[in-house]
Short mmCIF file of C-alpha atoms in Angstrom, two decimals:
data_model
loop_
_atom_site.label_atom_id
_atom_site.label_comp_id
_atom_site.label_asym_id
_atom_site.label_seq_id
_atom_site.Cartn_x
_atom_site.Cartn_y
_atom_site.Cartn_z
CA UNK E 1 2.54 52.21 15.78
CA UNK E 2 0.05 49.73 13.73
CA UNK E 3 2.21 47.39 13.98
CA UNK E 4 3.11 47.70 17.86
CA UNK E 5 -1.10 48.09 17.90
CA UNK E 6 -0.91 44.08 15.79
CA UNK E 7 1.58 42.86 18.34
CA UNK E 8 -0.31 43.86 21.65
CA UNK E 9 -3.54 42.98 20.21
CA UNK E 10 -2.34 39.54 18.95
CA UNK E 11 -0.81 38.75 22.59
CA UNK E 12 -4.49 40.35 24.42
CA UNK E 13 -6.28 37.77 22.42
CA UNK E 14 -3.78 35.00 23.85
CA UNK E 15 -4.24 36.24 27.11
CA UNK E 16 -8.26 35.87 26.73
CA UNK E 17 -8.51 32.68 25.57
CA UNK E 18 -5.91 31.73 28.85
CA UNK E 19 -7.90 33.34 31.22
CA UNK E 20 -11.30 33.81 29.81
CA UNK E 21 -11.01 37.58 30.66
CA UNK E 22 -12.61 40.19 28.56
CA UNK E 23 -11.08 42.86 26.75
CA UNK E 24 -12.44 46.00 24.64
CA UNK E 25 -11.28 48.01 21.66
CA UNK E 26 -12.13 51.80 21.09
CA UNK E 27 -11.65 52.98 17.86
CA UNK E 28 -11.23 56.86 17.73
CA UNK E 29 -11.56 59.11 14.76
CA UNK E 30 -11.04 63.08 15.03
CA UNK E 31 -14.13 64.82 13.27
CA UNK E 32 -13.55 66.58 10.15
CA UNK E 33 -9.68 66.29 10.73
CA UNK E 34 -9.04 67.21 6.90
CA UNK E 35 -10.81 70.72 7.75
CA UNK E 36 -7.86 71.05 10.18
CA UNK E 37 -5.17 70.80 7.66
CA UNK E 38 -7.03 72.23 5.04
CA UNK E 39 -7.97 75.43 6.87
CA UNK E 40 -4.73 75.46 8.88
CA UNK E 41 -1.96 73.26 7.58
CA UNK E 42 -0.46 70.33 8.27
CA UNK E 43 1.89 71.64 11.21
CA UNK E 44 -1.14 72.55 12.96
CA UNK E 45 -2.77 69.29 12.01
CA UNK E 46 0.98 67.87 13.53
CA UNK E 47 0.28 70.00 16.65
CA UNK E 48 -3.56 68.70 17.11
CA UNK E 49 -2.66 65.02 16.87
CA UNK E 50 0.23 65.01 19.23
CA UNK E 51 -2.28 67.16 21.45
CA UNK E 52 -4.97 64.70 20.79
CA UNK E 53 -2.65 61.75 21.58
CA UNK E 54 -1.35 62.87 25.04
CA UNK E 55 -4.92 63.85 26.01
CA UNK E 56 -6.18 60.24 25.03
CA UNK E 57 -3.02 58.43 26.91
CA UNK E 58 -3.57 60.30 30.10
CA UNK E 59 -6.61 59.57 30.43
CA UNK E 60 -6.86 56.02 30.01
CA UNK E 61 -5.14 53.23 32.79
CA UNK E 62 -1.76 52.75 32.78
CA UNK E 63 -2.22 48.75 31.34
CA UNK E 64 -4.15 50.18 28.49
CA UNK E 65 -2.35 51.01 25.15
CA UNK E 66 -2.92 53.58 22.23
CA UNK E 67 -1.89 53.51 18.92
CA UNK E 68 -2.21 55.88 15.71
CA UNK E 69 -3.58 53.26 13.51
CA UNK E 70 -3.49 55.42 10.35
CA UNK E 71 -4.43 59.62 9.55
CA UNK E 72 -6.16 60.32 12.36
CA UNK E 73 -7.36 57.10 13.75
CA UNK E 74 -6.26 55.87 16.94
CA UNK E 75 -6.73 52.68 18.53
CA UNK E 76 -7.32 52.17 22.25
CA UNK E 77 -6.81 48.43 23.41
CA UNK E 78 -8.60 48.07 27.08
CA UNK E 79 -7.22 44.54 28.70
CA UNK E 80 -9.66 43.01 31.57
CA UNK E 81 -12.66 45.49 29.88
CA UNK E 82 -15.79 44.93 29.49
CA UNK E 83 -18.60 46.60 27.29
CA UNK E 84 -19.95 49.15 30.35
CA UNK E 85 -15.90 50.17 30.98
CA UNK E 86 -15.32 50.55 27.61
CA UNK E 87 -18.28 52.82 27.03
CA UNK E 88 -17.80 54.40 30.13
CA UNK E 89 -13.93 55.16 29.43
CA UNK E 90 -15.21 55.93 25.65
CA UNK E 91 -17.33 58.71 26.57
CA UNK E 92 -14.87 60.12 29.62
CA UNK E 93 -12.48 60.32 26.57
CA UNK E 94 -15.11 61.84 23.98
CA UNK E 95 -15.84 65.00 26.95
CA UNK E 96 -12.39 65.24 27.54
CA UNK E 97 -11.44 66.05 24.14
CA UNK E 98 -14.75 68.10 23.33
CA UNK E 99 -13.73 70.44 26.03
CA UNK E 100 -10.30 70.78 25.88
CA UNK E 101 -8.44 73.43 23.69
CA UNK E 102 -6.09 72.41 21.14
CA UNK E 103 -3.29 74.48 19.22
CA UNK E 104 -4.43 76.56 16.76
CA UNK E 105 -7.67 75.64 16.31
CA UNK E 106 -9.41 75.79 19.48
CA UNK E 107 -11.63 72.96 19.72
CA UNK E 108 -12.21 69.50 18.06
CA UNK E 109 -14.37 66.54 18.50
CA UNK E 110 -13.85 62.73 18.20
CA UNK E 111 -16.11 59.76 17.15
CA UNK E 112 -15.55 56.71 19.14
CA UNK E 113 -16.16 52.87 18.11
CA UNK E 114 -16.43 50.25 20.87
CA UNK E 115 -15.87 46.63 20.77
CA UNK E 116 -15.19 43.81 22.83
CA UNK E 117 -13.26 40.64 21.75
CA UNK E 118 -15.36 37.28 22.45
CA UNK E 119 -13.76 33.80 22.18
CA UNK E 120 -15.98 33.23 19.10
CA UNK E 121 -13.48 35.40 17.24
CA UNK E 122 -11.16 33.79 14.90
CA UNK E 123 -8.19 36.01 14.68
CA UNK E 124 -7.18 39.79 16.84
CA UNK E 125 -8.64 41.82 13.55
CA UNK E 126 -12.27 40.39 14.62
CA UNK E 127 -12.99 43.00 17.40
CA UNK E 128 -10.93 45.93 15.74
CA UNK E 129 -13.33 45.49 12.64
CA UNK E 130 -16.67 45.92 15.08
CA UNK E 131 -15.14 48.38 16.55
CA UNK E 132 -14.11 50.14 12.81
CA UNK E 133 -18.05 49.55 12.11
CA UNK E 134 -19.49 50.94 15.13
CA UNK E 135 -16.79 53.81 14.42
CA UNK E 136 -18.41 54.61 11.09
CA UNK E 137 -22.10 54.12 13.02
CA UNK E 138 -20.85 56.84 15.16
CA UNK E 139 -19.75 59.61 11.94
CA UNK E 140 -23.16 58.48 10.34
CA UNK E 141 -25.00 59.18 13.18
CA UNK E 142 -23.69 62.89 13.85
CA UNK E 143 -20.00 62.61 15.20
CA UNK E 144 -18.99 63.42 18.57
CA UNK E 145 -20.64 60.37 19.96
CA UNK E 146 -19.99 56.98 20.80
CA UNK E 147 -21.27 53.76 19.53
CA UNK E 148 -21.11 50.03 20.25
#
């Protein structure tokens, strides 16, 4: 899935530079995900990701594209986005998953980076690394929020 994430990030930054159109990364990190496996095991923690996933995926645009990126950190790449949709979708998605009940455990939360991709980046890794920093702005800062 990284790699699928490299690929369709790679070919978004092609497209940008073509047509000078924005795009926006969210980086998404379930909160205290080890609790999850270590309270409940790691077919629950199975169960809560695949749960986690489909929420995510339905409710972002059909041209959009998540990946797992690694554990439980997914990666959200938002073609023709700028940084009010991206927050905008970042938060729908942080309610949506605060309210929903998963498997097992009944409730999570997620901490969401947001970044967008400006021509002054040198390679596709540029925006996914603001977005990884404003990710770790967002645990810092409580969890369950989002941060640009």
């Amino acid at each position: 899935n990284r790699i699928a994430a490299q690929e369709r990030l790679k070919a978004e930054r092609l497209r940008m530079k073509r047509s000078g159109t924005a795009y926006s990364v969210l980086f998404l990190d379930i909160d205290h995900f080890k609790n999850v496996n270590d309270t409940y095991g790691h077919e629950i923690g199975d169960l809560v990701l695949k749960h986690f996933a489909h929420l995510v995926q339905s409710s972002i645009r059909e041209v959009d594209f998540l990946a797992r990126f690694g554990g439980e950190e997914f990666l959200a790449l938002l073609p023709d986005t700028g940084l009010e949709g991206a927050l905008t979708m970042a938060e729908k998605i942080r309610q949506i998953i605060a309210n929903a009940p998963f498997p097992g455990v009944g409730s999570i939360t997620v901490s969401i980076g947001v970044a967008v991709a400006g021509h002054a980046d040198d390679k596709e890794d540029d925006v996914v690394n603001r977005a990884d920093a404003a990710l770790y702005r967002a645990k810092s800062g409580g969890r369950n929020v989002v941060r640009a």
